[in-house]
Amino acid sequence: MNKYTICIFTENTIGLLNRITIIFTRRRINIESLTVSETERKGVSRFTIVIRHDSREAVEKLVRQIRKIIEVMAVFGYLDDEIVSNEIALFKIETPLGSKPLDIEYINKHFNAWVVYWQLDYVVIEKTGSEKEIFEFFSYIRPHGILEFVRSGRVAVGKTEKGLVEYLPENEWAYYL
C-alpha cells in the first residue's frame, strides 16, 4: 500500500470538514492523519490528509471528487517523496525519585527532542520529525515509562516551486500582518 498526502485549499466555512470526510467514508478509505489550519492568506484553510491505498487511480478519482466541492480552491495529491513533511509529538515521561535519570543532553543531541515542561515526578518532551523518527524516539524513551503520548497530524508542503500562489492571484487575497 502506498501512503498519499492530500492537500486541500478551501474557503474557511462551517461544515466543510464533514463534507470532505464523507467523500472518504463513502469510498471506505481510512484517514490516518488529518490536520487543518489557516494558510498565509486570510480566509483560506489548508487540509492535510494522509491515507494509504493500493490504487493510484482510486486516489486520483477521490481528488477529482473533492475538487467538485464549491468551497475547494485547489487539491494536490502527493506521494511521500514529493513533499517535505513533519509531525510533532509530546511525551509525558515519569521521573519518580530514585529511578534512573533521563539523559537530557543525549536526548537533545541524538534525537533533537526537548523538555518543554517539567514537574517533580514527570517531564514533557517535545519531538518533531518524521513518523519514523518519532517512533524511534518512542522506542528509546519507552523503558522510562510513558504516562502519555500524543502525535499531531502531518504538516506538509510540496517540493514544487509554487503552491497556493498559482491558484490565488496576488491582488485578490490579503496576507496576515
Short mmCIF file of C-alpha atoms in Angstrom, two decimals:
data_model
loop_
_atom_site.label_atom_id
_atom_site.label_comp_id
_atom_site.label_asym_id
_atom_site.label_seq_id
_atom_site.Cartn_x
_atom_site.Cartn_y
_atom_site.Cartn_z
CA MET A 1 0.00 0.00 0.00
CA ASN A 2 1.21 3.48 -0.85
CA LYS A 3 0.92 6.41 1.50
CA TYR A 4 -0.63 9.53 -0.02
CA THR A 5 -0.79 13.06 1.34
CA ILE A 6 -3.70 15.08 0.03
CA CYS A 7 -3.52 18.86 0.47
CA ILE A 8 -6.78 20.75 0.03
CA PHE A 9 -7.07 24.55 -0.04
CA THR A 10 -10.55 25.82 0.80
CA GLU A 11 -12.56 28.79 1.88
CA ASN A 12 -12.93 28.77 5.64
CA THR A 13 -16.60 27.72 6.02
CA ILE A 14 -18.65 25.82 8.57
CA GLY A 15 -19.43 22.16 7.77
CA LEU A 16 -16.78 21.78 5.09
CA LEU A 17 -14.74 19.25 7.08
CA ASN A 18 -17.79 16.99 7.26
CA ARG A 19 -18.42 17.21 3.52
CA ILE A 20 -14.80 16.36 2.75
CA THR A 21 -14.58 13.41 5.15
CA ILE A 22 -17.85 11.95 3.82
CA ILE A 23 -16.11 11.50 0.45
CA PHE A 24 -13.53 9.27 2.16
CA THR A 25 -16.18 7.39 4.12
CA ARG A 26 -18.24 6.61 1.00
CA ARG A 27 -15.15 5.11 -0.66
CA ARG A 28 -14.23 3.20 2.52
CA ILE A 29 -10.85 4.95 2.75
CA ASN A 30 -9.46 5.39 6.25
CA ILE A 31 -7.93 8.75 7.13
CA GLU A 32 -4.69 8.11 9.05
CA SER A 33 -3.94 11.74 9.79
CA LEU A 34 -5.87 15.00 9.40
CA THR A 35 -4.55 18.48 10.02
CA VAL A 36 -6.49 21.67 9.30
CA SER A 37 -5.19 25.19 9.68
CA GLU A 38 -5.38 28.61 8.12
CA THR A 39 -2.83 29.42 5.44
CA GLU A 40 -0.80 32.56 4.94
CA ARG A 41 -3.85 34.02 3.16
CA LYS A 42 -6.77 35.27 5.27
CA GLY A 43 -9.91 33.16 4.92
CA VAL A 44 -8.13 30.23 3.25
CA SER A 45 -7.73 26.92 5.10
CA ARG A 46 -5.46 24.01 4.30
CA PHE A 47 -6.45 20.41 4.97
CA THR A 48 -3.56 17.93 5.03
CA ILE A 49 -4.91 14.39 4.91
CA VAL A 50 -2.82 11.20 4.97
CA ILE A 51 -4.23 7.93 3.61
CA ARG A 52 -2.95 4.55 2.48
CA HIS A 53 -4.30 2.96 -0.69
CA ASP A 54 -3.32 0.37 -3.27
CA SER A 55 -4.70 2.13 -6.33
CA ARG A 56 -3.35 5.45 -7.59
CA GLU A 57 -6.35 5.67 -9.92
CA ALA A 58 -8.73 5.46 -6.93
CA VAL A 59 -6.83 8.25 -5.17
CA GLU A 60 -6.94 10.39 -8.32
CA LYS A 61 -10.70 9.79 -8.55
CA LEU A 62 -11.01 10.82 -4.89
CA VAL A 63 -9.09 14.05 -5.62
CA ARG A 64 -11.36 14.81 -8.59
CA GLN A 65 -14.43 14.31 -6.37
CA ILE A 66 -13.06 16.68 -3.73
CA ARG A 67 -12.44 19.33 -6.43
CA LYS A 68 -16.19 19.37 -7.13
CA ILE A 69 -16.95 20.90 -3.71
CA ILE A 70 -17.71 24.58 -4.31
CA GLU A 71 -15.52 25.95 -1.49
CA VAL A 72 -12.48 23.95 -2.60
CA MET A 73 -9.94 26.12 -4.42
CA ALA A 74 -7.24 23.54 -5.12
CA VAL A 75 -6.38 19.92 -4.32
CA PHE A 76 -2.98 18.26 -4.60
CA GLY A 77 -2.19 14.57 -4.12
CA TYR A 78 1.38 13.62 -3.25
CA LEU A 79 3.48 10.55 -2.59
CA ASP A 80 5.98 10.81 0.29
CA ASP A 81 8.95 11.62 -1.97
CA GLU A 82 7.09 14.62 -3.46
CA ILE A 83 6.70 16.54 -0.18
CA VAL A 84 8.55 17.96 2.78
CA SER A 85 6.68 16.97 5.93
CA ASN A 86 6.91 16.85 9.70
CA GLU A 87 4.89 15.86 12.73
CA ILE A 88 5.12 16.84 16.37
CA ALA A 89 4.78 14.54 19.36
CA LEU A 90 4.60 15.15 23.08
CA PHE A 91 5.74 12.51 25.57
CA LYS A 92 4.88 12.73 29.27
CA ILE A 93 7.59 10.67 30.98
CA GLU A 94 7.52 9.69 34.63
CA THR A 95 10.55 10.67 36.69
CA PRO A 96 9.95 9.26 40.18
CA LEU A 97 12.57 9.77 42.87
CA GLY A 98 15.13 7.00 42.88
CA SER A 99 14.57 5.99 39.25
CA LYS A 100 17.21 6.04 36.53
CA PRO A 101 17.58 9.70 35.48
CA LEU A 102 16.86 10.79 31.91
CA ASP A 103 19.94 11.78 29.93
CA ILE A 104 18.50 15.08 28.66
CA GLU A 105 21.72 16.09 26.88
CA TYR A 106 21.72 12.80 24.92
CA ILE A 107 18.01 13.23 24.10
CA ASN A 108 18.69 16.78 22.83
CA LYS A 109 21.70 15.91 20.72
CA HIS A 110 20.82 12.45 19.42
CA PHE A 111 17.04 12.74 18.98
CA ASN A 112 16.67 16.51 18.64
CA ALA A 113 13.96 16.42 21.32
CA TRP A 114 13.41 18.99 24.04
CA VAL A 115 11.98 19.14 27.55
CA VAL A 116 9.17 21.68 27.34
CA TYR A 117 7.68 21.24 30.82
CA TRP A 118 8.83 19.60 34.00
CA GLN A 119 7.49 18.76 37.42
CA LEU A 120 8.96 16.79 40.29
CA ASP A 121 7.54 13.42 39.15
CA TYR A 122 7.28 13.85 35.35
CA VAL A 123 8.58 15.78 32.34
CA VAL A 124 7.03 16.58 28.97
CA ILE A 125 9.33 16.13 25.99
CA GLU A 126 8.62 17.51 22.52
CA LYS A 127 9.90 15.66 19.45
CA THR A 128 9.40 16.88 15.89
CA GLY A 129 10.28 14.95 12.77
CA SER A 130 9.05 12.21 10.51
CA GLU A 131 6.79 9.42 11.73
CA LYS A 132 9.80 7.11 11.70
CA GLU A 133 11.92 9.49 13.83
CA ILE A 134 9.11 9.93 16.34
CA PHE A 135 8.69 6.18 16.79
CA GLU A 136 12.46 5.66 17.07
CA PHE A 137 12.39 8.11 19.98
CA PHE A 138 9.29 6.32 21.33
CA SER A 139 11.29 3.06 21.43
CA TYR A 140 14.17 4.77 23.20
CA ILE A 141 12.05 6.52 25.84
CA ARG A 142 9.57 3.68 26.47
CA PRO A 143 11.62 1.96 29.23
CA HIS A 144 11.48 5.20 31.25
CA GLY A 145 7.70 4.93 31.50
CA ILE A 146 5.44 6.84 29.14
CA LEU A 147 2.48 8.31 31.02
CA GLU A 148 1.01 9.97 27.91
CA PHE A 149 1.87 10.16 24.21
CA VAL A 150 0.19 12.36 21.62
CA ARG A 151 1.16 12.90 18.00
CA SER A 152 -0.08 15.59 15.66
CA GLY A 153 -1.14 15.05 12.11
CA ARG A 154 1.29 15.58 9.28
CA VAL A 155 2.04 19.06 8.02
CA ALA A 156 3.46 19.13 4.53
CA VAL A 157 4.38 21.30 1.57
CA GLY A 158 5.01 20.13 -1.96
CA LYS A 159 8.52 20.19 -3.38
CA THR A 160 7.32 22.22 -6.37
CA GLU A 161 8.44 25.84 -6.78
CA LYS A 162 4.94 27.24 -6.45
CA GLY A 163 1.94 26.26 -4.40
CA LEU A 164 -1.12 28.19 -3.40
CA VAL A 165 0.14 31.29 -5.24
CA GLU A 166 -0.60 29.61 -8.59
CA TYR A 167 -4.30 29.42 -7.76
CA LEU A 168 -4.87 32.66 -5.85
CA PRO A 169 -3.77 35.81 -7.68
CA GLU A 170 -1.75 38.20 -5.53
CA ASN A 171 -4.20 41.11 -5.65
CA GLU A 172 -7.27 39.10 -4.58
CA TRP A 173 -6.18 37.86 -1.14
CA ALA A 174 -4.88 39.59 1.96
CA TYR A 175 -1.92 38.27 3.91
CA TYR A 176 -1.65 38.21 7.67
CA LEU A 177 0.31 41.09 9.13
#
